[in-house]
Amino acid sequence: MKKLFLSLFAVSALTFAANEAQAQTPYKSALGIVFDGYDGSNVGIQYKTALTNVSALQLQAAFRNHWVSFGADWQYEKAIPNADGLAWYAGVGAQVGIWSHDGNSSTSFGIRPQVGLEYKIPTIPIAMHLDYKPYLGLNNDTGFDGGGFTFGVKFVLK
């Protein structure tokens, strides 16, 4: 059931992106810091680049005690009318996590659907986002984890 939901979500997001004609992405690329996780202890770097006028690729590497994770997300983004610089987005991404401590280690792989808001400050090259990213583990860490918010601040490069 969860896999069906994720498949339907991905197909719907791709359909919306293919049918959208007007420009929505307020910038081409940005680099910043992201706080990912349930308690803010997962901190990392993030790079976002526009793929089309309504879609973007976001890459991140996050670090925590004995843990590192790498992710890549595809996002469909749409400006909110009459709210200069504010947009909502939805997407899906993949994440690989590597844990190692006292001779023990584990690698996990999962899918992270997402929905969020991003605000690009109109007068300065700064963008901020807040999103919800549940996690569906596919190998060692199988199962659905409904928690997971991220907050990030990015410097707009162009």
Tab-separated table of N, CA and C in Angstrom:
chain	number	residue	atom	x	y	z
A	1	MET	N	0.817	-1.195	0.000
A	1	MET	CA	0.000	0.000	0.000
A	1	MET	C	0.866	1.265	0.000
A	2	LYS	N	1.925	1.241	0.816
A	2	LYS	CA	2.809	2.406	0.870
A	2	LYS	C	3.517	2.620	-0.464
A	3	LYS	N	3.951	1.510	-1.085
A	3	LYS	CA	4.631	1.629	-2.376
A	3	LYS	C	3.672	2.140	-3.441
A	4	LEU	N	2.401	1.719	-3.374
A	4	LEU	CA	1.398	2.204	-4.317
A	4	LEU	C	1.202	3.705	-4.137
A	5	PHE	N	1.107	4.157	-2.885
A	5	PHE	CA	0.951	5.584	-2.605
A	5	PHE	C	2.129	6.384	-3.165
A	6	LEU	N	3.344	5.906	-2.911
A	6	LEU	CA	4.526	6.619	-3.399
A	6	LEU	C	4.576	6.644	-4.925
A	7	SER	N	4.193	5.542	-5.558
A	7	SER	CA	4.177	5.499	-7.028
A	7	SER	C	3.162	6.478	-7.588
A	8	LEU	N	1.960	6.499	-7.013
A	8	LEU	CA	0.930	7.434	-7.468
A	8	LEU	C	1.362	8.877	-7.244
A	9	PHE	N	1.995	9.127	-6.117
A	9	PHE	CA	2.478	10.473	-5.816
A	9	PHE	C	3.512	10.917	-6.850
A	10	ALA	N	4.467	10.049	-7.157
A	10	ALA	CA	5.518	10.395	-8.120
A	10	ALA	C	4.944	10.641	-9.508
A	11	VAL	N	4.011	9.794	-9.946
A	11	VAL	CA	3.394	9.971	-11.265
A	11	VAL	C	2.609	11.276	-11.312
A	12	SER	N	1.865	11.577	-10.253
A	12	SER	CA	1.096	12.826	-10.206
A	12	SER	C	2.011	14.042	-10.259
A	13	ALA	N	3.078	14.014	-9.493
A	13	ALA	CA	4.012	15.146	-9.478
A	13	ALA	C	4.653	15.343	-10.846
A	14	LEU	N	5.038	14.258	-11.492
A	14	LEU	CA	5.637	14.369	-12.826
A	14	LEU	C	4.636	14.898	-13.840
A	15	THR	N	3.374	14.487	-13.727
A	15	THR	CA	2.335	14.969	-14.639
A	15	THR	C	2.124	16.462	-14.477
A	16	PHE	N	2.026	16.921	-13.228
A	16	PHE	CA	1.868	18.356	-12.986
A	16	PHE	C	3.048	19.136	-13.555
A	17	ALA	N	4.251	18.638	-13.352
A	17	ALA	CA	5.443	19.339	-13.837
A	17	ALA	C	5.461	19.422	-15.355
A	18	ALA	N	5.046	18.361	-16.020
A	18	ALA	CA	5.058	18.353	-17.480
A	18	ALA	C	4.025	19.311	-18.063
A	19	ASN	N	2.920	19.539	-17.353
A	19	ASN	CA	1.845	20.385	-17.868
A	19	ASN	C	1.988	21.853	-17.505
A	20	GLU	N	2.874	22.184	-16.594
A	20	GLU	CA	3.045	23.570	-16.152
A	20	GLU	C	3.855	24.348	-17.182
A	21	ALA	N	3.408	25.540	-17.563
A	21	ALA	CA	4.090	26.278	-18.625
A	21	ALA	C	4.783	27.544	-18.144
A	22	GLN	N	4.313	28.177	-17.089
A	22	GLN	CA	4.905	29.458	-16.706
A	22	GLN	C	6.033	29.279	-15.705
A	23	ALA	N	6.932	30.261	-15.673
A	23	ALA	CA	8.099	30.185	-14.796
A	23	ALA	C	7.691	30.309	-13.334
A	24	GLN	N	8.270	29.451	-12.478
A	24	GLN	CA	7.974	29.478	-11.055
A	24	GLN	C	9.248	29.593	-10.226
A	25	THR	N	10.315	28.966	-10.668
A	25	THR	CA	11.536	28.924	-9.889
A	25	THR	C	12.159	30.318	-9.815
A	26	PRO	N	12.304	30.892	-8.600
A	26	PRO	CA	12.782	32.267	-8.477
A	26	PRO	C	14.300	32.416	-8.635
A	27	TYR	N	15.039	31.318	-8.739
A	27	TYR	CA	16.487	31.387	-8.913
A	27	TYR	C	16.973	30.106	-9.584
A	28	LYS	N	18.225	30.131	-10.061
A	28	LYS	CA	18.789	28.972	-10.765
A	28	LYS	C	19.494	27.996	-9.832
A	29	SER	N	20.236	28.500	-8.833
A	29	SER	CA	20.940	27.596	-7.930
A	29	SER	C	21.222	28.284	-6.601
A	30	ALA	N	21.396	27.445	-5.567
A	30	ALA	CA	21.651	27.957	-4.222
A	30	ALA	C	22.420	26.910	-3.419
A	31	LEU	N	23.186	27.375	-2.441
A	31	LEU	CA	23.986	26.513	-1.584
A	31	LEU	C	23.768	26.950	-0.141
A	32	GLY	N	23.577	25.969	0.754
A	32	GLY	CA	23.327	26.369	2.129
A	32	GLY	C	23.468	25.267	3.141
A	33	ILE	N	22.891	25.517	4.308
A	33	ILE	CA	22.933	24.608	5.443
A	33	ILE	C	21.521	24.099	5.707
A	34	VAL	N	21.442	22.847	6.140
A	34	VAL	CA	20.142	22.245	6.412
A	34	VAL	C	20.194	21.527	7.760
A	35	PHE	N	19.106	21.645	8.498
A	35	PHE	CA	18.921	20.932	9.756
A	35	PHE	C	17.840	19.899	9.485
A	36	ASP	N	18.221	18.641	9.546
A	36	ASP	CA	17.342	17.554	9.136
A	36	ASP	C	17.169	16.592	10.297
A	37	GLY	N	15.957	16.195	10.553
A	37	GLY	CA	15.744	15.197	11.576
A	37	GLY	C	14.681	15.600	12.560
A	38	TYR	N	14.591	14.806	13.568
A	38	TYR	CA	13.513	14.952	14.529
A	38	TYR	C	13.846	15.948	15.625
A	39	ASP	N	15.124	16.084	15.942
A	39	ASP	CA	15.510	16.973	17.035
A	39	ASP	C	16.532	18.025	16.606
A	40	GLY	N	16.791	18.141	15.311
A	40	GLY	CA	17.733	19.133	14.811
A	40	GLY	C	19.187	18.734	14.923
A	41	SER	N	19.470	17.480	15.333
A	41	SER	CA	20.856	17.062	15.523
A	41	SER	C	21.542	16.651	14.223
A	42	ASN	N	20.806	16.482	13.163
A	42	ASN	CA	21.352	16.108	11.861
A	42	ASN	C	21.573	17.393	11.061
A	43	VAL	N	22.813	17.807	10.878
A	43	VAL	CA	23.138	19.072	10.220
A	43	VAL	C	23.969	18.776	8.980
A	44	GLY	N	23.718	19.534	7.913
A	44	GLY	CA	24.478	19.272	6.704
A	44	GLY	C	24.488	20.423	5.728
A	45	ILE	N	24.987	20.112	4.532
A	45	ILE	CA	25.028	21.082	3.454
A	45	ILE	C	24.029	20.669	2.382
A	46	GLN	N	23.601	21.643	1.614
A	46	GLN	CA	22.563	21.404	0.620
A	46	GLN	C	22.821	22.274	-0.608
A	47	TYR	N	22.584	21.696	-1.781
A	47	TYR	CA	22.707	22.423	-3.040
A	47	TYR	C	21.424	22.198	-3.827
A	48	LYS	N	20.852	23.271	-4.344
A	48	LYS	CA	19.628	23.183	-5.134
A	48	LYS	C	19.861	23.860	-6.473
A	49	THR	N	19.401	23.209	-7.544
A	49	THR	CA	19.523	23.788	-8.874
A	49	THR	C	18.239	23.539	-9.664
A	50	ALA	N	17.828	24.539	-10.415
A	50	ALA	CA	16.626	24.418	-11.235
A	50	ALA	C	16.907	23.499	-12.417
A	51	LEU	N	15.979	22.583	-12.686
A	51	LEU	CA	16.062	21.717	-13.858
A	51	LEU	C	15.242	22.286	-15.009
A	52	THR	N	14.048	22.776	-14.666
A	52	THR	CA	13.160	23.442	-15.620
A	52	THR	C	12.593	24.654	-14.901
A	53	ASN	N	11.608	25.305	-15.499
A	53	ASN	CA	11.012	26.459	-14.826
A	53	ASN	C	10.097	26.065	-13.673
A	54	VAL	N	9.811	24.781	-13.487
A	54	VAL	CA	8.954	24.346	-12.380
A	54	VAL	C	9.534	23.169	-11.593
A	55	SER	N	10.739	22.728	-11.919
A	55	SER	CA	11.304	21.595	-11.187
A	55	SER	C	12.755	21.875	-10.806
A	56	ALA	N	13.180	21.202	-9.745
A	56	ALA	CA	14.538	21.411	-9.240
A	56	ALA	C	15.111	20.100	-8.729
A	57	LEU	N	16.430	20.042	-8.683
A	57	LEU	CA	17.165	18.944	-8.079
A	57	LEU	C	17.830	19.496	-6.829
A	58	GLN	N	17.664	18.779	-5.722
A	58	GLN	CA	18.278	19.203	-4.466
A	58	GLN	C	19.159	18.068	-3.956
A	59	LEU	N	20.409	18.362	-3.668
A	59	LEU	CA	21.366	17.390	-3.155
A	59	LEU	C	21.763	17.800	-1.748
A	60	GLN	N	21.918	16.817	-0.861
A	60	GLN	CA	22.326	17.141	0.497
A	60	GLN	C	23.213	16.047	1.081
A	61	ALA	N	24.059	16.466	1.993
A	61	ALA	CA	24.879	15.572	2.805
A	61	ALA	C	24.700	16.047	4.240
A	62	ALA	N	24.282	15.136	5.112
A	62	ALA	CA	24.012	15.509	6.501
A	62	ALA	C	24.840	14.633	7.439
A	63	PHE	N	25.198	15.201	8.581
A	63	PHE	CA	26.087	14.530	9.510
A	63	PHE	C	25.519	14.598	10.923
A	64	ARG	N	25.748	13.525	11.650
A	64	ARG	CA	25.349	13.425	13.050
A	64	ARG	C	26.337	12.471	13.708
A	65	ASN	N	26.342	12.388	14.994
A	65	ASN	CA	27.244	11.511	15.723
A	65	ASN	C	27.201	10.085	15.155
A	66	HIS	N	28.302	9.612	14.575
A	66	HIS	CA	28.451	8.261	14.014
A	66	HIS	C	27.584	8.006	12.785
A	67	TRP	N	27.055	9.039	12.155
A	67	TRP	CA	26.099	8.859	11.064
A	67	TRP	C	26.335	9.897	9.971
A	68	VAL	N	26.252	9.459	8.721
A	68	VAL	CA	26.291	10.381	7.591
A	68	VAL	C	25.224	9.919	6.597
A	69	SER	N	24.549	10.871	5.986
A	69	SER	CA	23.541	10.516	4.983
A	69	SER	C	23.688	11.416	3.767
A	70	PHE	N	23.357	10.848	2.616
A	70	PHE	CA	23.401	11.562	1.348
A	70	PHE	C	22.047	11.418	0.686
A	71	GLY	N	21.547	12.503	0.134
A	71	GLY	CA	20.238	12.450	-0.499
A	71	GLY	C	20.180	13.260	-1.771
A	72	ALA	N	19.258	12.867	-2.627
A	72	ALA	CA	18.970	13.594	-3.862
A	72	ALA	C	17.456	13.651	-3.997
A	73	ASP	N	16.919	14.850	-4.198
A	73	ASP	CA	15.471	15.044	-4.277
A	73	ASP	C	15.095	15.742	-5.574
A	74	TRP	N	13.996	15.297	-6.171
A	74	TRP	CA	13.386	16.009	-7.291
A	74	TRP	C	12.191	16.761	-6.721
A	75	GLN	N	12.039	18.034	-7.083
A	75	GLN	CA	10.952	18.851	-6.543
A	75	GLN	C	10.187	19.556	-7.657
A	76	TYR	N	8.867	19.544	-7.523
A	76	TYR	CA	7.983	20.372	-8.347
A	76	TYR	C	7.673	21.595	-7.500
A	77	GLU	N	7.872	22.788	-8.055
A	77	GLU	CA	7.716	24.023	-7.278
A	77	GLU	C	6.729	24.956	-7.960
A	78	LYS	N	5.860	25.573	-7.156
A	78	LYS	CA	4.860	26.497	-7.697
A	78	LYS	C	4.762	27.719	-6.793
A	79	ALA	N	4.867	28.895	-7.394
A	79	ALA	CA	4.751	30.145	-6.640
A	79	ALA	C	3.347	30.281	-6.065
A	80	ILE	N	3.254	30.876	-4.897
A	80	ILE	CA	1.963	31.162	-4.273
A	80	ILE	C	1.547	32.558	-4.724
A	81	PRO	N	0.379	32.674	-5.364
A	81	PRO	CA	-0.058	33.984	-5.874
A	81	PRO	C	-0.132	35.038	-4.765
A	82	ASN	N	0.249	36.248	-5.098
A	82	ASN	CA	0.193	37.402	-4.193
A	82	ASN	C	1.064	37.250	-2.947
A	83	ALA	N	2.072	36.400	-3.016
A	83	ALA	CA	3.014	36.224	-1.905
A	83	ALA	C	4.422	36.234	-2.502
A	84	ASP	N	4.952	37.416	-2.731
A	84	ASP	CA	6.232	37.587	-3.411
A	84	ASP	C	7.341	36.774	-2.750
A	85	GLY	N	7.943	35.872	-3.514
A	85	GLY	CA	9.050	35.063	-3.019
A	85	GLY	C	8.661	33.760	-2.362
A	86	LEU	N	7.373	33.520	-2.127
A	86	LEU	CA	6.923	32.316	-1.431
A	86	LEU	C	6.410	31.287	-2.429
A	87	ALA	N	6.853	30.050	-2.262
A	87	ALA	CA	6.424	28.962	-3.139
A	87	ALA	C	6.211	27.701	-2.312
A	88	TRP	N	5.335	26.830	-2.794
A	88	TRP	CA	5.190	25.505	-2.197
A	88	TRP	C	5.863	24.517	-3.144
A	89	TYR	N	6.249	23.381	-2.613
A	89	TYR	CA	6.837	22.348	-3.457
A	89	TYR	C	6.490	20.968	-2.923
A	90	ALA	N	6.552	20.018	-3.825
A	90	ALA	CA	6.348	18.617	-3.495
A	90	ALA	C	7.318	17.818	-4.345
A	91	GLY	N	7.734	16.688	-3.840
A	91	GLY	CA	8.671	15.894	-4.607
A	91	GLY	C	8.961	14.566	-3.950
A	92	VAL	N	9.973	13.927	-4.467
A	92	VAL	CA	10.391	12.634	-3.937
A	92	VAL	C	11.904	12.531	-4.097
A	93	GLY	N	12.523	11.845	-3.163
A	93	GLY	CA	13.967	11.698	-3.217
A	93	GLY	C	14.422	10.367	-2.661
A	94	ALA	N	15.693	10.104	-2.828
A	94	ALA	CA	16.317	8.898	-2.296
A	94	ALA	C	17.377	9.312	-1.287
A	95	GLN	N	17.575	8.447	-0.293
A	95	GLN	CA	18.564	8.739	0.739
A	95	GLN	C	19.358	7.483	1.066
A	96	VAL	N	20.660	7.650	1.219
A	96	VAL	CA	21.541	6.583	1.672
A	96	VAL	C	22.149	7.040	2.989
A	97	GLY	N	22.076	6.192	4.002
A	97	GLY	CA	22.653	6.512	5.300
A	97	GLY	C	23.701	5.489	5.698
A	98	ILE	N	24.777	5.953	6.310
A	98	ILE	CA	25.856	5.074	6.753
A	98	ILE	C	26.114	5.354	8.226
A	99	TRP	N	26.028	4.311	9.044
A	99	TRP	CA	26.237	4.415	10.482
A	99	TRP	C	27.413	3.530	10.857
A	100	SER	N	28.288	4.016	11.729
A	100	SER	CA	29.428	3.226	12.180
A	100	SER	C	29.816	3.668	13.588
A	101	HIS	N	29.969	2.671	14.493
A	101	HIS	CA	30.345	2.980	15.874
A	101	HIS	C	30.877	1.716	16.543
A	102	ASP	N	32.016	1.829	17.182
A	102	ASP	CA	32.624	0.725	17.936
A	102	ASP	C	32.696	-0.576	17.143
A	103	GLY	N	33.101	-0.501	15.895
A	103	GLY	CA	33.263	-1.699	15.081
A	103	GLY	C	31.992	-2.214	14.438
A	104	ASN	N	30.862	-1.633	14.753
A	104	ASN	CA	29.594	-2.015	14.126
A	104	ASN	C	29.248	-0.987	13.063
A	105	SER	N	28.596	-1.455	12.003
A	105	SER	CA	28.197	-0.514	10.957
A	105	SER	C	26.938	-1.008	10.263
A	106	SER	N	26.289	-0.077	9.589
A	106	SER	CA	25.059	-0.391	8.869
A	106	SER	C	24.878	0.629	7.755
A	107	THR	N	24.263	0.193	6.672
A	107	THR	CA	23.936	1.080	5.563
A	107	THR	C	22.447	0.961	5.293
A	108	SER	N	21.794	2.087	5.119
A	108	SER	CA	20.360	2.068	4.837
A	108	SER	C	20.078	2.835	3.555
A	109	PHE	N	19.008	2.446	2.893
A	109	PHE	CA	18.563	3.114	1.679
A	109	PHE	C	17.064	3.297	1.782
A	110	GLY	N	16.580	4.474	1.418
A	110	GLY	CA	15.151	4.710	1.498
A	110	GLY	C	14.677	5.797	0.561
A	111	ILE	N	13.374	5.918	0.503
A	111	ILE	CA	12.703	6.931	-0.307
A	111	ILE	C	12.085	7.950	0.631
A	112	ARG	N	12.179	9.239	0.246
A	112	ARG	CA	11.631	10.311	1.070
A	112	ARG	C	10.730	11.209	0.232
A	113	PRO	N	9.420	10.992	0.289
A	113	PRO	CA	8.523	11.975	-0.323
A	113	PRO	C	8.592	13.252	0.503
A	114	GLN	N	8.186	14.367	-0.079
A	114	GLN	CA	8.297	15.629	0.646
A	114	GLN	C	7.269	16.639	0.179
A	115	VAL	N	6.939	17.524	1.083
A	115	VAL	CA	6.096	18.675	0.779
A	115	VAL	C	6.593	19.815	1.661
A	116	GLY	N	6.665	21.025	1.096
A	116	GLY	CA	7.204	22.113	1.892
A	116	GLY	C	6.954	23.485	1.313
A	117	LEU	N	7.474	24.472	2.024
A	117	LEU	CA	7.408	25.875	1.617
A	117	LEU	C	8.821	26.424	1.520
A	118	GLU	N	9.036	27.275	0.514
A	118	GLU	CA	10.314	27.961	0.397
A	118	GLU	C	10.050	29.447	0.201
A	119	TYR	N	10.855	30.252	0.890
A	119	TYR	CA	10.737	31.701	0.763
A	119	TYR	C	12.074	32.258	0.308
A	120	LYS	N	12.083	32.897	-0.853
A	120	LYS	CA	13.257	33.599	-1.376
A	120	LYS	C	13.064	35.069	-1.038
A	121	ILE	N	13.908	35.604	-0.174
A	121	ILE	CA	13.804	37.009	0.204
A	121	ILE	C	14.046	37.851	-1.048
A	122	PRO	N	13.071	38.665	-1.445
A	122	PRO	CA	13.176	39.387	-2.716
A	122	PRO	C	14.357	40.358	-2.806
A	123	THR	N	14.772	40.953	-1.706
A	123	THR	CA	15.785	42.012	-1.759
A	123	THR	C	17.220	41.539	-1.540
A	124	ILE	N	17.398	40.306	-1.071
A	124	ILE	CA	18.749	39.781	-0.839
A	124	ILE	C	18.822	38.336	-1.343
A	125	PRO	N	20.019	37.818	-1.615
A	125	PRO	CA	20.140	36.471	-2.179
A	125	PRO	C	20.088	35.354	-1.131
A	126	ILE	N	19.001	35.310	-0.380
A	126	ILE	CA	18.806	34.298	0.654
A	126	ILE	C	17.454	33.620	0.435
A	127	ALA	N	17.440	32.291	0.552
A	127	ALA	CA	16.202	31.511	0.495
A	127	ALA	C	16.159	30.607	1.721
A	128	MET	N	14.959	30.396	2.257
A	128	MET	CA	14.754	29.526	3.409
A	128	MET	C	13.651	28.538	3.081
A	129	HIS	N	13.749	27.344	3.648
A	129	HIS	CA	12.685	26.367	3.423
A	129	HIS	C	12.367	25.613	4.709
A	130	LEU	N	11.152	25.097	4.749
A	130	LEU	CA	10.693	24.198	5.801
A	130	LEU	C	9.880	23.132	5.106
A	131	ASP	N	10.240	21.865	5.335
A	131	ASP	CA	9.471	20.806	4.695
A	131	ASP	C	9.290	19.601	5.597
A	132	TYR	N	8.379	18.761	5.162
A	132	TYR	CA	8.076	17.505	5.836
A	132	TYR	C	8.542	16.380	4.926
A	133	LYS	N	9.407	15.502	5.464
A	133	LYS	CA	9.975	14.400	4.688
A	133	LYS	C	9.874	13.097	5.476
A	134	PRO	N	8.780	12.364	5.332
A	134	PRO	CA	8.749	11.033	5.946
A	134	PRO	C	9.740	10.119	5.224
A	135	TYR	N	10.022	8.959	5.797
A	135	TYR	CA	11.047	8.066	5.260
A	135	TYR	C	10.483	6.659	5.124
A	136	LEU	N	10.707	6.052	3.975
A	136	LEU	CA	10.335	4.661	3.736
A	136	LEU	C	11.615	3.876	3.491
A	137	GLY	N	12.048	3.112	4.509
A	137	GLY	CA	13.270	2.323	4.393
A	137	GLY	C	13.056	1.108	3.511
A	138	LEU	N	14.042	0.814	2.674
A	138	LEU	CA	13.896	-0.273	1.710
A	138	LEU	C	14.840	-1.444	1.940
A	139	ASN	N	15.845	-1.307	2.799
A	139	ASN	CA	16.725	-2.458	3.025
A	139	ASN	C	16.861	-2.728	4.518
A	140	ASN	N	18.028	-2.530	5.116
A	140	ASN	CA	18.247	-2.858	6.532
A	140	ASN	C	17.290	-2.145	7.472
A	141	ASP	N	16.940	-0.931	7.146
A	141	ASP	CA	16.064	-0.108	7.983
A	141	ASP	C	14.680	-0.042	7.336
A	142	THR	N	14.037	-1.210	7.148
A	142	THR	CA	12.756	-1.243	6.444
A	142	THR	C	11.650	-0.663	7.309
A	143	GLY	N	10.632	-0.175	6.652
A	143	GLY	CA	9.477	0.360	7.339
A	143	GLY	C	9.289	1.836	7.070
A	144	PHE	N	8.166	2.334	7.532
A	144	PHE	CA	7.792	3.726	7.320
A	144	PHE	C	8.002	4.512	8.596
A	145	ASP	N	8.652	5.656	8.478
A	145	ASP	CA	8.857	6.557	9.606
A	145	ASP	C	8.217	7.888	9.245
A	146	GLY	N	7.135	8.232	9.907
A	146	GLY	CA	6.360	9.422	9.576
A	146	GLY	C	6.917	10.723	10.102
A	147	GLY	N	7.958	10.674	10.899
A	147	GLY	CA	8.561	11.911	11.393
A	147	GLY	C	9.542	12.465	10.386
A	148	GLY	N	10.049	13.611	10.640
A	148	GLY	CA	11.108	14.152	9.798
A	148	GLY	C	10.775	15.465	9.133
A	149	PHE	N	11.230	16.536	9.715
A	149	PHE	CA	11.107	17.867	9.137
A	149	PHE	C	12.509	18.378	8.850
A	150	THR	N	12.640	19.229	7.857
A	150	THR	CA	13.923	19.878	7.615
A	150	THR	C	13.713	21.383	7.523
A	151	PHE	N	14.724	22.107	7.963
A	151	PHE	CA	14.749	23.557	7.839
A	151	PHE	C	16.101	23.911	7.247
A	152	GLY	N	16.091	24.785	6.257
A	152	GLY	CA	17.345	25.157	5.627
A	152	GLY	C	17.402	26.623	5.253
A	153	VAL	N	18.619	27.128	5.184
A	153	VAL	CA	18.888	28.492	4.729
A	153	VAL	C	19.942	28.373	3.633
A	154	LYS	N	19.650	28.982	2.481
A	154	LYS	CA	20.545	28.877	1.333
A	154	LYS	C	20.931	30.263	0.819
A	155	PHE	N	22.165	30.358	0.336
A	155	PHE	CA	22.639	31.551	-0.354
A	155	PHE	C	22.401	31.335	-1.840
A	156	VAL	N	21.667	32.233	-2.463
A	156	VAL	CA	21.343	32.112	-3.881
A	156	VAL	C	22.569	32.500	-4.702
A	157	LEU	N	23.024	31.576	-5.532
A	157	LEU	CA	24.223	31.799	-6.344
A	157	LEU	C	23.909	32.537	-7.634
A	158	LYS	N	22.785	32.208	-8.269
A	158	LYS	CA	22.360	32.888	-9.493
A	158	LYS	C	20.895	32.644	-9.749
